[in-house]
Short mmCIF file of N, CA and C in Angstrom, two decimals:
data_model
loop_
_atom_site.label_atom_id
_atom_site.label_comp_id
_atom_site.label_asym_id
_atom_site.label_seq_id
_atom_site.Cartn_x
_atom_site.Cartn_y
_atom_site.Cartn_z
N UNK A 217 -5.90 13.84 -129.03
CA UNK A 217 -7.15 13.10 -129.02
C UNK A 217 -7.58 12.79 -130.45
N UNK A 218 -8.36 11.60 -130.63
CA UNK A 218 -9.00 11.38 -132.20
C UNK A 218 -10.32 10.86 -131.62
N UNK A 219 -11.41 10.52 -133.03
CA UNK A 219 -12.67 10.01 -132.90
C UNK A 219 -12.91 8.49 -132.04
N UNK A 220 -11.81 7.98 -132.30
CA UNK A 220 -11.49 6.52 -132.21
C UNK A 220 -11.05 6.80 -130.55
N UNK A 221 -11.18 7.30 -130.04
CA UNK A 221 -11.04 7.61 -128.22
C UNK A 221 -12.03 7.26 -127.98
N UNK A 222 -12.98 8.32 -128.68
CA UNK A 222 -14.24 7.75 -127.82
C UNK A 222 -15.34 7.26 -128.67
N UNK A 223 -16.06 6.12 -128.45
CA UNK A 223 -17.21 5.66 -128.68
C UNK A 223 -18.42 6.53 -128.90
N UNK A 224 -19.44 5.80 -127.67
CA UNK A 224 -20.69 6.61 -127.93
C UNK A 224 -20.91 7.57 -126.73
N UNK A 225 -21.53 8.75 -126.59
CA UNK A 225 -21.27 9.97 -125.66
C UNK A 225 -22.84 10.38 -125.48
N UNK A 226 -23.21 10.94 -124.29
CA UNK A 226 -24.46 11.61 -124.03
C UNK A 226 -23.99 13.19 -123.96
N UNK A 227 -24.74 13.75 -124.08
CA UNK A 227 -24.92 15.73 -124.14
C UNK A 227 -25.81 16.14 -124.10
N UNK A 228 -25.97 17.19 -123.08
CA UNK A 228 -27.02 18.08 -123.32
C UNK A 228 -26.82 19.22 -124.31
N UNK A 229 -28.50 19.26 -125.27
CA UNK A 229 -28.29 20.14 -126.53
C UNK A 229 -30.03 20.98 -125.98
N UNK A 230 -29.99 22.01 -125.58
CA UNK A 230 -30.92 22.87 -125.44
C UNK A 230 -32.14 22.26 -124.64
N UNK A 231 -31.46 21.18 -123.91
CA UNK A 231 -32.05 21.12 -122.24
C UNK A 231 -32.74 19.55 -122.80
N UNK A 232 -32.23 18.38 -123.65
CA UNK A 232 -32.48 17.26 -124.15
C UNK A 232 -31.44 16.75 -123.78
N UNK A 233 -31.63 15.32 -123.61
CA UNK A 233 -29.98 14.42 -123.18
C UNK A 233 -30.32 13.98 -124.20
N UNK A 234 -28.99 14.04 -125.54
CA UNK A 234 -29.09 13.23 -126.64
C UNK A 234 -27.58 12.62 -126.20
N UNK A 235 -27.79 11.43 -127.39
CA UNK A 235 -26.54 9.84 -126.80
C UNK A 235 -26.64 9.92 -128.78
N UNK A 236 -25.23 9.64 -128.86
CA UNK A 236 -24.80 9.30 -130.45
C UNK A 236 -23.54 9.12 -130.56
N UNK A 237 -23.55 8.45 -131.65
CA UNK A 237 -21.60 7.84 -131.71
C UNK A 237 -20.83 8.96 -132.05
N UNK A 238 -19.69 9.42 -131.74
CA UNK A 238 -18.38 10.02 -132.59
C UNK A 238 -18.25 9.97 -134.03
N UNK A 239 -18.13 10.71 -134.99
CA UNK A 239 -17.61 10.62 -136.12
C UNK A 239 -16.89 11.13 -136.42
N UNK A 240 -16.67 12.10 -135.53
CA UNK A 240 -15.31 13.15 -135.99
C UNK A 240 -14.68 13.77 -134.72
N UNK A 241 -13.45 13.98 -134.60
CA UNK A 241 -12.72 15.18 -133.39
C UNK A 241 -11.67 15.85 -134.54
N UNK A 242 -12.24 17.38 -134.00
CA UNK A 242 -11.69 18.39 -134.27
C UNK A 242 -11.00 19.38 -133.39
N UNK A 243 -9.75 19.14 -133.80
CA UNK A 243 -8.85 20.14 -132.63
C UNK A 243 -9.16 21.97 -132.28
N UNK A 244 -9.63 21.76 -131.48
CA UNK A 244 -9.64 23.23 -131.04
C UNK A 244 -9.20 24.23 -129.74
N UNK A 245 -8.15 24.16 -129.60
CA UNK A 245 -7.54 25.13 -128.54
C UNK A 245 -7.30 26.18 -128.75
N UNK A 246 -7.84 27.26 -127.64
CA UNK A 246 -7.44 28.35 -127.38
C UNK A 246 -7.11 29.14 -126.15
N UNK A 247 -7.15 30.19 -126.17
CA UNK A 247 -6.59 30.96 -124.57
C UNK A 247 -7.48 30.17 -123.66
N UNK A 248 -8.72 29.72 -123.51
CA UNK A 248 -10.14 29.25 -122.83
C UNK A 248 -9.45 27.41 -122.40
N UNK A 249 -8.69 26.91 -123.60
CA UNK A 249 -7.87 25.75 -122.66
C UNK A 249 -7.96 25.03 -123.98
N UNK A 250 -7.20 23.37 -123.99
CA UNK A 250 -7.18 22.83 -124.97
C UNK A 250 -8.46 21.80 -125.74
N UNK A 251 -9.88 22.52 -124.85
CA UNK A 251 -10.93 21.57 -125.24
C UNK A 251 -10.89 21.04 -127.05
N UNK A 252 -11.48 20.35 -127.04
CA UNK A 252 -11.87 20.08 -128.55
C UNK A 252 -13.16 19.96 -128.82
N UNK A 253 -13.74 19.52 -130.25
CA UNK A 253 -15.12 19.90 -130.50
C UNK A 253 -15.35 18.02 -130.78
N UNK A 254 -16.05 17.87 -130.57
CA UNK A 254 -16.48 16.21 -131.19
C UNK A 254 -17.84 16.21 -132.02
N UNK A 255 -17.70 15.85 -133.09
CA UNK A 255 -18.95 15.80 -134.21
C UNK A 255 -19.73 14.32 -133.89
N UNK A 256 -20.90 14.47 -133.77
CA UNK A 256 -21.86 13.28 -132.56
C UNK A 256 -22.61 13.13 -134.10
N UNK A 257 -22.77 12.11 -134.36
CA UNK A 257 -23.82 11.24 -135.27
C UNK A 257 -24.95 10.85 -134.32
N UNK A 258 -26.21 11.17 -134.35
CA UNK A 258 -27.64 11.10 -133.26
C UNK A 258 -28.56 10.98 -134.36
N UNK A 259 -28.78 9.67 -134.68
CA UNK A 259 -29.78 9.64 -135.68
C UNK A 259 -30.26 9.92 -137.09
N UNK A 260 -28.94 10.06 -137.52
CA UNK A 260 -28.64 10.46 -138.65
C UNK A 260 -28.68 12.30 -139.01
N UNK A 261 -28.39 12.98 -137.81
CA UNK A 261 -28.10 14.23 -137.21
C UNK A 261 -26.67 14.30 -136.73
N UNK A 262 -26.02 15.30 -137.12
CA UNK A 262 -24.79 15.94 -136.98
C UNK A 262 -24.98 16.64 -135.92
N UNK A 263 -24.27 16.88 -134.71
CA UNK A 263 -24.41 17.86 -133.71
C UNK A 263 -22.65 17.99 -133.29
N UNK A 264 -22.19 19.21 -132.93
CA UNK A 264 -21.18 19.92 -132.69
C UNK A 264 -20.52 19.55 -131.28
N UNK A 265 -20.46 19.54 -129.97
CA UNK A 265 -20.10 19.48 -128.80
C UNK A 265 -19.02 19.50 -128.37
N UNK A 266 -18.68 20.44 -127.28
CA UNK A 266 -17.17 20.87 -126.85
C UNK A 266 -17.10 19.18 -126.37
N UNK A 267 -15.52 19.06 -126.36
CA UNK A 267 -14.98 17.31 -125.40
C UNK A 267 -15.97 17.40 -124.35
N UNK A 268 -15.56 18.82 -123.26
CA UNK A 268 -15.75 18.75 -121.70
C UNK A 268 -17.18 18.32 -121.46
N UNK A 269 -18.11 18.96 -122.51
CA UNK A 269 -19.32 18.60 -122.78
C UNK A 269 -19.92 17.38 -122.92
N UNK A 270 -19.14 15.97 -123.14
CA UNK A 270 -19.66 14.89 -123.48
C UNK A 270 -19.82 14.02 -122.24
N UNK A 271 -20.20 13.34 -122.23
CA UNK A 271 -20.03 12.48 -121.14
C UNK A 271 -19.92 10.90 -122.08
N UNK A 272 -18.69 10.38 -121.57
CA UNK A 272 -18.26 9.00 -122.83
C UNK A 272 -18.73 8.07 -122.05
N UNK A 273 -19.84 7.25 -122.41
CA UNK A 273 -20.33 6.38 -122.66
C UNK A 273 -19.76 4.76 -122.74
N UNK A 274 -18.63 4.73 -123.16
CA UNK A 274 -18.01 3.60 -123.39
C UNK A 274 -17.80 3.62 -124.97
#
């Protein structure tokens, strides 16, 4: 997977639906499965989010 997969994504972050573009995917697999983390640009805010976590947007 890379940033360029996905566009713009919604997530819930401590019970808020925030929507922001991709700027980054960072590989992260472990025993738990091969999720990855995607770095969300929201307003000129950085936020963290597992893949499974996103919902892609287009």
């Amino acid at each position: 997977m890379s940033a360029s997969q996905y566009g713009r994504v919604a997530f819930d972050f401590a019970g808020r639906e925030l929507e922001g573009d991709v700027a980054e995917y960072l590989a992260d697999g472990d025993i738990s499965g091969p999720d990855g983390l995607l770095v969300v640009d929201v307003d000129g805010g950085r936020y963290r989010v597992a893949e499974s976590d996103a919902e892609s947007l287009g």
